[in-house]
Structures are given as structure tokens and as C-alpha cells.
Amino acid sequence: MMARIHKKLRQEILKEKIESNPFLTDGELAVLLNVSIQTLRLDRLELGIPELRERTKQMAERAQDKLKAIASNEIVGDLIDLELDKQGISILHITPEMVFEKTQIARGHYVFSQANSLALAVIDAPTALTGVANVKYKMPIHVGEKLIAKAEVIRKRGNKSFIWVKTRNEKQEVFRAKFIMVSLEP
């Protein structure tokens, strides 16, 4: 068991942990810092760090303000982070409506749509289309899972952007895609 950490040091570590992974829950942070959830919440309040739900909401609002090639209501999942022509992150919660009744496995088009809409979102152009999509479904996805998709622009050539999207659940990569997105002039 980890020894207790001095309050100032613990709060510095808390800030670093949330900066590196803003999706950590109070419970996960409490375990990492070897304190009670109540102590963790007091530290968070003292530092002015909002709870997970509010952090996620603030990130989503900032990301949606940057969109160009796609409207915010066309994104599949919740857009959490966006740097145009660089990278983006979205989260999709798999609901009972998204799975096959018999197998309880997620329908592939939801997972693809999350990745494809995220790839469109990172394009810094008023109009863009999917030129090519090369996809790989790596693991079955079930109801209740939270999918975190991360898109990265790996190359630009003329009006084409080459984008990797990797989607993970809580444990492992479940889907990946390489897109060639084509920007159109208005």
C-alpha cells in the first residue's frame, strides 16, 4: 500500500493526472492517490477542478466551436477534443438500440460512423468527403461499453488528408480505420 502523500504534492499529482487523462473518475483518482473519495473531491474543489461530467461538457463545447467540414449534430458520439488538421477525440456509449438483438453485439455501422464523422471533423475545410476507408473490426463490442475514438492526421497531400482513427473500449483497441478524406473547394 502506498504511503500518504503531503497535500500540496498530492494536489500537484492530481492536476497532472487530470491533464493527462481528463476522463478519470473521482473513484479512479482516489485509488491512484491512495485517499478517500471525499478527500479527492475536497482537493478537486480547492483546486477549482470540475467533476468528470462538467470537464467532459466543457471539452465538448470547446471542440464543437472549431468544427468546419461537419455540423456538430452530425457527429456520431460526443466530440471531446479537436485540433483542426491534427487530431480529435470522441466518445460513444453503446446503448441497447445499437446492438443486434440475438447476439447483443454492436452493429458495425455505429462504430464506423463514429470514426468516419470524427475523421471529417478534423478536416480544416468547409467541405470534405470520405474518399477511401480501410477498416478493421478487431473485437466484438457489447451494450454498455464506452468507445473512445482518437483521430490523427498522419499526412496531407494536396486536397487529401490521410487520417488514422483508433477506437478503444476500457481495455483494448476494438476498431481502427485509415481514411483518405478529400477537401472540396467551395
PDB file of C-alpha atoms in Angstrom:
ATOM      1  CA  MET A   1       0.000   0.000   0.000  1.00  0.00           C
ATOM      2  CA  MET A   2       1.240   3.449  -0.936  1.00  0.00           C
ATOM      3  CA  ALA A   3       2.123   5.859   1.889  1.00  0.00           C
ATOM      4  CA  ARG A   4       0.072   9.022   2.246  1.00  0.00           C
ATOM      5  CA  ILE A   5       1.347  11.956   0.201  1.00  0.00           C
ATOM      6  CA  HIS A   6       1.660  15.523   1.523  1.00  0.00           C
ATOM      7  CA  LYS A   7      -1.394  17.576   0.493  1.00  0.00           C
ATOM      8  CA  LYS A   8       0.435  20.029  -1.819  1.00  0.00           C
ATOM      9  CA  LEU A   9       2.256  17.224  -3.628  1.00  0.00           C
ATOM     10  CA  ARG A  10      -0.971  15.189  -3.834  1.00  0.00           C
ATOM     11  CA  GLN A  11      -2.776  18.163  -5.385  1.00  0.00           C
ATOM     12  CA  GLU A  12       0.037  18.655  -7.931  1.00  0.00           C
ATOM     13  CA  ILE A  13      -0.191  14.977  -8.870  1.00  0.00           C
ATOM     14  CA  LEU A  14      -3.996  15.311  -9.110  1.00  0.00           C
ATOM     15  CA  LYS A  15      -3.646  18.212 -11.575  1.00  0.00           C
ATOM     16  CA  GLU A  16      -1.124  16.236 -13.664  1.00  0.00           C
ATOM     17  CA  LYS A  17      -3.331  13.113 -13.722  1.00  0.00           C
ATOM     18  CA  ILE A  18      -6.395  15.079 -14.878  1.00  0.00           C
ATOM     19  CA  GLU A  19      -4.372  16.970 -17.505  1.00  0.00           C
ATOM     20  CA  SER A  20      -3.034  13.707 -18.938  1.00  0.00           C
ATOM     21  CA  ASN A  21      -6.416  11.911 -18.748  1.00  0.00           C
ATOM     22  CA  PRO A  22      -9.426  14.179 -18.141  1.00  0.00           C
ATOM     23  CA  PHE A  23     -11.754  11.146 -18.217  1.00  0.00           C
ATOM     24  CA  LEU A  24     -10.596   9.713 -14.879  1.00  0.00           C
ATOM     25  CA  THR A  25     -13.415   9.372 -12.345  1.00  0.00           C
ATOM     26  CA  ASP A  26     -13.164  10.525  -8.739  1.00  0.00           C
ATOM     27  CA  GLY A  27     -13.015   6.867  -7.698  1.00  0.00           C
ATOM     28  CA  GLU A  28     -10.123   6.100 -10.061  1.00  0.00           C
ATOM     29  CA  LEU A  29      -8.258   9.227  -8.938  1.00  0.00           C
ATOM     30  CA  ALA A  30      -8.805   8.374  -5.254  1.00  0.00           C
ATOM     31  CA  VAL A  31      -7.283   4.922  -5.808  1.00  0.00           C
ATOM     32  CA  LEU A  32      -4.306   6.392  -7.715  1.00  0.00           C
ATOM     33  CA  LEU A  33      -3.641   8.896  -4.914  1.00  0.00           C
ATOM     34  CA  ASN A  34      -4.446   6.479  -2.065  1.00  0.00           C
ATOM     35  CA  VAL A  35      -7.072   8.766  -0.492  1.00  0.00           C
ATOM     36  CA  SER A  36     -10.791   8.568   0.143  1.00  0.00           C
ATOM     37  CA  ILE A  37     -13.212   9.833  -2.497  1.00  0.00           C
ATOM     38  CA  GLN A  38     -14.234  12.591  -0.067  1.00  0.00           C
ATOM     39  CA  THR A  39     -10.604  13.788   0.265  1.00  0.00           C
ATOM     40  CA  LEU A  40     -10.206  13.654  -3.501  1.00  0.00           C
ATOM     41  CA  ARG A  41     -13.356  15.749  -4.006  1.00  0.00           C
ATOM     42  CA  LEU A  42     -12.185  18.314  -1.453  1.00  0.00           C
ATOM     43  CA  ASP A  43      -8.823  18.566  -3.258  1.00  0.00           C
ATOM     44  CA  ARG A  44     -10.585  18.934  -6.599  1.00  0.00           C
ATOM     45  CA  LEU A  45     -12.886  21.674  -5.242  1.00  0.00           C
ATOM     46  CA  GLU A  46      -9.960  23.501  -3.620  1.00  0.00           C
ATOM     47  CA  LEU A  47      -8.117  23.480  -6.965  1.00  0.00           C
ATOM     48  CA  GLY A  48     -11.206  24.577  -8.907  1.00  0.00           C
ATOM     49  CA  ILE A  49     -11.248  21.367 -10.971  1.00  0.00           C
ATOM     50  CA  PRO A  50     -14.795  20.421 -12.010  1.00  0.00           C
ATOM     51  CA  GLU A  51     -16.227  16.921 -11.725  1.00  0.00           C
ATOM     52  CA  LEU A  52     -15.885  14.492 -14.649  1.00  0.00           C
ATOM     53  CA  ARG A  53     -19.282  15.312 -16.190  1.00  0.00           C
ATOM     54  CA  GLU A  54     -18.564  19.053 -16.199  1.00  0.00           C
ATOM     55  CA  ARG A  55     -14.986  18.563 -17.512  1.00  0.00           C
ATOM     56  CA  THR A  56     -16.356  16.451 -20.363  1.00  0.00           C
ATOM     57  CA  LYS A  57     -19.073  19.019 -21.140  1.00  0.00           C
ATOM     58  CA  GLN A  58     -16.544  21.898 -21.208  1.00  0.00           C
ATOM     59  CA  MET A  59     -14.225  19.960 -23.519  1.00  0.00           C
ATOM     60  CA  ALA A  60     -17.113  19.121 -25.857  1.00  0.00           C
ATOM     61  CA  GLU A  61     -18.232  22.760 -26.062  1.00  0.00           C
ATOM     62  CA  ARG A  62     -14.704  23.954 -26.914  1.00  0.00           C
ATOM     63  CA  ALA A  63     -14.273  21.225 -29.540  1.00  0.00           C
ATOM     64  CA  GLN A  64     -17.604  21.876 -31.284  1.00  0.00           C
ATOM     65  CA  ASP A  65     -16.799  25.567 -31.722  1.00  0.00           C
ATOM     66  CA  LYS A  66     -13.912  24.555 -34.041  1.00  0.00           C
ATOM     67  CA  LEU A  67     -15.908  22.376 -36.481  1.00  0.00           C
ATOM     68  CA  LYS A  68     -15.795  23.282 -40.177  1.00  0.00           C
ATOM     69  CA  ALA A  69     -16.465  20.308 -42.511  1.00  0.00           C
ATOM     70  CA  ILE A  70     -19.330  18.799 -40.487  1.00  0.00           C
ATOM     71  CA  ALA A  71     -22.094  20.144 -38.229  1.00  0.00           C
ATOM     72  CA  SER A  72     -21.972  19.262 -34.529  1.00  0.00           C
ATOM     73  CA  ASN A  73     -25.303  17.373 -34.757  1.00  0.00           C
ATOM     74  CA  GLU A  74     -23.790  15.144 -37.474  1.00  0.00           C
ATOM     75  CA  ILE A  75     -21.027  13.796 -35.217  1.00  0.00           C
ATOM     76  CA  VAL A  76     -21.724  10.249 -34.038  1.00  0.00           C
ATOM     77  CA  GLY A  77     -20.796  10.223 -30.351  1.00  0.00           C
ATOM     78  CA  ASP A  78     -19.665  13.166 -28.258  1.00  0.00           C
ATOM     79  CA  LEU A  79     -16.835  15.259 -29.679  1.00  0.00           C
ATOM     80  CA  ILE A  80     -14.479  15.893 -26.754  1.00  0.00           C
ATOM     81  CA  ASP A  81     -11.316  17.346 -28.271  1.00  0.00           C
ATOM     82  CA  LEU A  82     -10.451  18.826 -31.652  1.00  0.00           C
ATOM     83  CA  GLU A  83      -7.358  20.361 -33.215  1.00  0.00           C
ATOM     84  CA  LEU A  84      -8.110  21.004 -36.879  1.00  0.00           C
ATOM     85  CA  ASP A  85      -5.759  19.216 -39.276  1.00  0.00           C
ATOM     86  CA  LYS A  86      -4.107  17.447 -36.311  1.00  0.00           C
ATOM     87  CA  GLN A  87      -6.282  15.272 -34.072  1.00  0.00           C
ATOM     88  CA  GLY A  88      -9.663  14.732 -32.411  1.00  0.00           C
ATOM     89  CA  ILE A  89     -11.335  12.572 -29.769  1.00  0.00           C
ATOM     90  CA  SER A  90     -14.940  11.404 -29.457  1.00  0.00           C
ATOM     91  CA  ILE A  91     -16.800   9.133 -27.054  1.00  0.00           C
ATOM     92  CA  LEU A  92     -19.691   6.817 -27.938  1.00  0.00           C
ATOM     93  CA  HIS A  93     -21.725   4.916 -25.354  1.00  0.00           C
ATOM     94  CA  ILE A  94     -23.174   1.701 -26.810  1.00  0.00           C
ATOM     95  CA  THR A  95     -26.888   1.540 -25.999  1.00  0.00           C
ATOM     96  CA  PRO A  96     -29.337  -1.380 -26.397  1.00  0.00           C
ATOM     97  CA  GLU A  97     -30.650   0.195 -29.631  1.00  0.00           C
ATOM     98  CA  MET A  98     -27.167  -0.106 -31.186  1.00  0.00           C
ATOM     99  CA  VAL A  99     -26.754  -3.881 -30.790  1.00  0.00           C
ATOM    100  CA  PHE A 100     -28.141  -6.913 -32.583  1.00  0.00           C
ATOM    101  CA  GLU A 101     -30.978  -8.413 -30.552  1.00  0.00           C
ATOM    102  CA  LYS A 102     -29.810 -12.018 -30.825  1.00  0.00           C
ATOM    103  CA  THR A 103     -26.065 -11.574 -30.102  1.00  0.00           C
ATOM    104  CA  GLN A 104     -26.044  -8.278 -28.141  1.00  0.00           C
ATOM    105  CA  ILE A 105     -23.042  -7.241 -30.259  1.00  0.00           C
ATOM    106  CA  ALA A 106     -22.867  -3.661 -31.559  1.00  0.00           C
ATOM    107  CA  ARG A 107     -23.850  -3.078 -35.170  1.00  0.00           C
ATOM    108  CA  GLY A 108     -20.738  -2.176 -37.141  1.00  0.00           C
ATOM    109  CA  HIS A 109     -22.190   0.920 -38.770  1.00  0.00           C
ATOM    110  CA  TYR A 110     -22.316   2.751 -35.424  1.00  0.00           C
ATOM    111  CA  VAL A 111     -18.624   2.136 -34.789  1.00  0.00           C
ATOM    112  CA  PHE A 112     -17.734   3.078 -38.382  1.00  0.00           C
ATOM    113  CA  SER A 113     -19.915   6.212 -38.212  1.00  0.00           C
ATOM    114  CA  GLN A 114     -18.184   7.376 -35.038  1.00  0.00           C
ATOM    115  CA  ALA A 115     -14.778   7.013 -36.719  1.00  0.00           C
ATOM    116  CA  ASN A 116     -15.893   8.486 -40.056  1.00  0.00           C
ATOM    117  CA  SER A 117     -17.598  11.538 -38.541  1.00  0.00           C
ATOM    118  CA  LEU A 118     -14.523  12.146 -36.342  1.00  0.00           C
ATOM    119  CA  ALA A 119     -12.249  11.933 -39.408  1.00  0.00           C
ATOM    120  CA  LEU A 120     -14.454  14.534 -41.131  1.00  0.00           C
ATOM    121  CA  ALA A 121     -14.419  16.739 -38.039  1.00  0.00           C
ATOM    122  CA  VAL A 122     -10.617  17.093 -38.022  1.00  0.00           C
ATOM    123  CA  ILE A 123     -10.542  18.443 -41.596  1.00  0.00           C
ATOM    124  CA  ASP A 124      -9.836  22.178 -41.775  1.00  0.00           C
ATOM    125  CA  ALA A 125     -12.018  22.873 -44.816  1.00  0.00           C
ATOM    126  CA  PRO A 126     -15.626  23.990 -45.314  1.00  0.00           C
ATOM    127  CA  THR A 127     -16.470  20.864 -47.331  1.00  0.00           C
ATOM    128  CA  ALA A 128     -14.905  17.411 -47.227  1.00  0.00           C
ATOM    129  CA  LEU A 129     -15.886  13.880 -48.207  1.00  0.00           C
ATOM    130  CA  THR A 130     -14.660  10.380 -47.485  1.00  0.00           C
ATOM    131  CA  GLY A 131     -12.546   9.259 -50.443  1.00  0.00           C
ATOM    132  CA  VAL A 132     -11.320   5.903 -49.115  1.00  0.00           C
ATOM    133  CA  ALA A 133     -11.933   3.974 -45.913  1.00  0.00           C
ATOM    134  CA  ASN A 134      -9.924   0.923 -44.891  1.00  0.00           C
ATOM    135  CA  VAL A 135     -11.416  -0.505 -41.686  1.00  0.00           C
ATOM    136  CA  LYS A 136     -10.712  -3.331 -39.284  1.00  0.00           C
ATOM    137  CA  TYR A 137     -13.099  -4.532 -36.599  1.00  0.00           C
ATOM    138  CA  LYS A 138     -10.810  -6.152 -34.020  1.00  0.00           C
ATOM    139  CA  MET A 139     -13.133  -7.248 -31.194  1.00  0.00           C
ATOM    140  CA  PRO A 140     -16.889  -7.603 -30.634  1.00  0.00           C
ATOM    141  CA  ILE A 141     -18.390  -4.599 -28.853  1.00  0.00           C
ATOM    142  CA  HIS A 142     -21.270  -5.020 -26.407  1.00  0.00           C
ATOM    143  CA  VAL A 143     -24.038  -2.921 -24.902  1.00  0.00           C
ATOM    144  CA  GLY A 144     -22.846  -0.650 -22.095  1.00  0.00           C
ATOM    145  CA  GLU A 145     -19.310  -0.211 -23.443  1.00  0.00           C
ATOM    146  CA  LYS A 146     -17.808   3.253 -23.784  1.00  0.00           C
ATOM    147  CA  LEU A 147     -15.834   3.693 -27.009  1.00  0.00           C
ATOM    148  CA  ILE A 148     -13.124   6.336 -27.191  1.00  0.00           C
ATOM    149  CA  ALA A 149     -12.094   7.142 -30.765  1.00  0.00           C
ATOM    150  CA  LYS A 150      -8.906   9.094 -31.439  1.00  0.00           C
ATOM    151  CA  ALA A 151      -8.244  10.518 -34.886  1.00  0.00           C
ATOM    152  CA  GLU A 152      -4.837  11.680 -36.062  1.00  0.00           C
ATOM    153  CA  VAL A 153      -3.964  13.363 -39.354  1.00  0.00           C
ATOM    154  CA  ILE A 154      -0.835  11.485 -40.430  1.00  0.00           C
ATOM    155  CA  ARG A 155      -0.249  13.166 -43.804  1.00  0.00           C
ATOM    156  CA  LYS A 156      -1.636  15.793 -46.148  1.00  0.00           C
ATOM    157  CA  ARG A 157      -1.104  15.749 -49.882  1.00  0.00           C
ATOM    158  CA  GLY A 158      -2.847  18.436 -51.901  1.00  0.00           C
ATOM    159  CA  ASN A 159      -6.549  18.314 -51.049  1.00  0.00           C
ATOM    160  CA  LYS A 160      -6.244  14.854 -49.462  1.00  0.00           C
ATOM    161  CA  SER A 161      -5.816  14.152 -45.745  1.00  0.00           C
ATOM    162  CA  PHE A 162      -4.720  10.730 -44.507  1.00  0.00           C
ATOM    163  CA  ILE A 163      -6.275  10.063 -41.113  1.00  0.00           C
ATOM    164  CA  TRP A 164      -5.881   7.163 -38.681  1.00  0.00           C
ATOM    165  CA  VAL A 165      -8.764   6.570 -36.287  1.00  0.00           C
ATOM    166  CA  LYS A 166      -8.244   4.108 -33.449  1.00  0.00           C
ATOM    167  CA  THR A 167     -11.157   3.153 -31.199  1.00  0.00           C
ATOM    168  CA  ARG A 168     -10.749   1.590 -27.773  1.00  0.00           C
ATOM    169  CA  ASN A 169     -13.085   0.363 -25.092  1.00  0.00           C
ATOM    170  CA  GLU A 170     -11.986   0.403 -21.441  1.00  0.00           C
ATOM    171  CA  LYS A 171      -9.426  -2.367 -22.071  1.00  0.00           C
ATOM    172  CA  GLN A 172      -8.201  -2.573 -25.653  1.00  0.00           C
ATOM    173  CA  GLU A 173      -8.380  -1.419 -29.244  1.00  0.00           C
ATOM    174  CA  VAL A 174     -11.615  -2.698 -30.814  1.00  0.00           C
ATOM    175  CA  PHE A 175     -11.626  -0.923 -34.192  1.00  0.00           C
ATOM    176  CA  ARG A 176      -9.292   1.020 -36.431  1.00  0.00           C
ATOM    177  CA  ALA A 177      -9.582   2.761 -39.753  1.00  0.00           C
ATOM    178  CA  LYS A 178      -7.438   4.632 -42.212  1.00  0.00           C
ATOM    179  CA  PHE A 179      -9.342   7.285 -44.115  1.00  0.00           C
ATOM    180  CA  ILE A 180      -8.405   9.382 -47.090  1.00  0.00           C
ATOM    181  CA  MET A 181     -10.564  12.468 -46.786  1.00  0.00           C
ATOM    182  CA  VAL A 182     -10.923  14.819 -49.770  1.00  0.00           C
ATOM    183  CA  SER A 183     -11.380  18.558 -49.208  1.00  0.00           C
ATOM    184  CA  LEU A 184     -13.511  20.325 -51.797  1.00  0.00           C
ATOM    185  CA  GLU A 185     -13.201  23.968 -52.729  1.00  0.00           C
ATOM    186  CA  PRO A 186     -16.389  25.985 -52.087  1.00  0.00           C
TER     187      PRO A 186
END
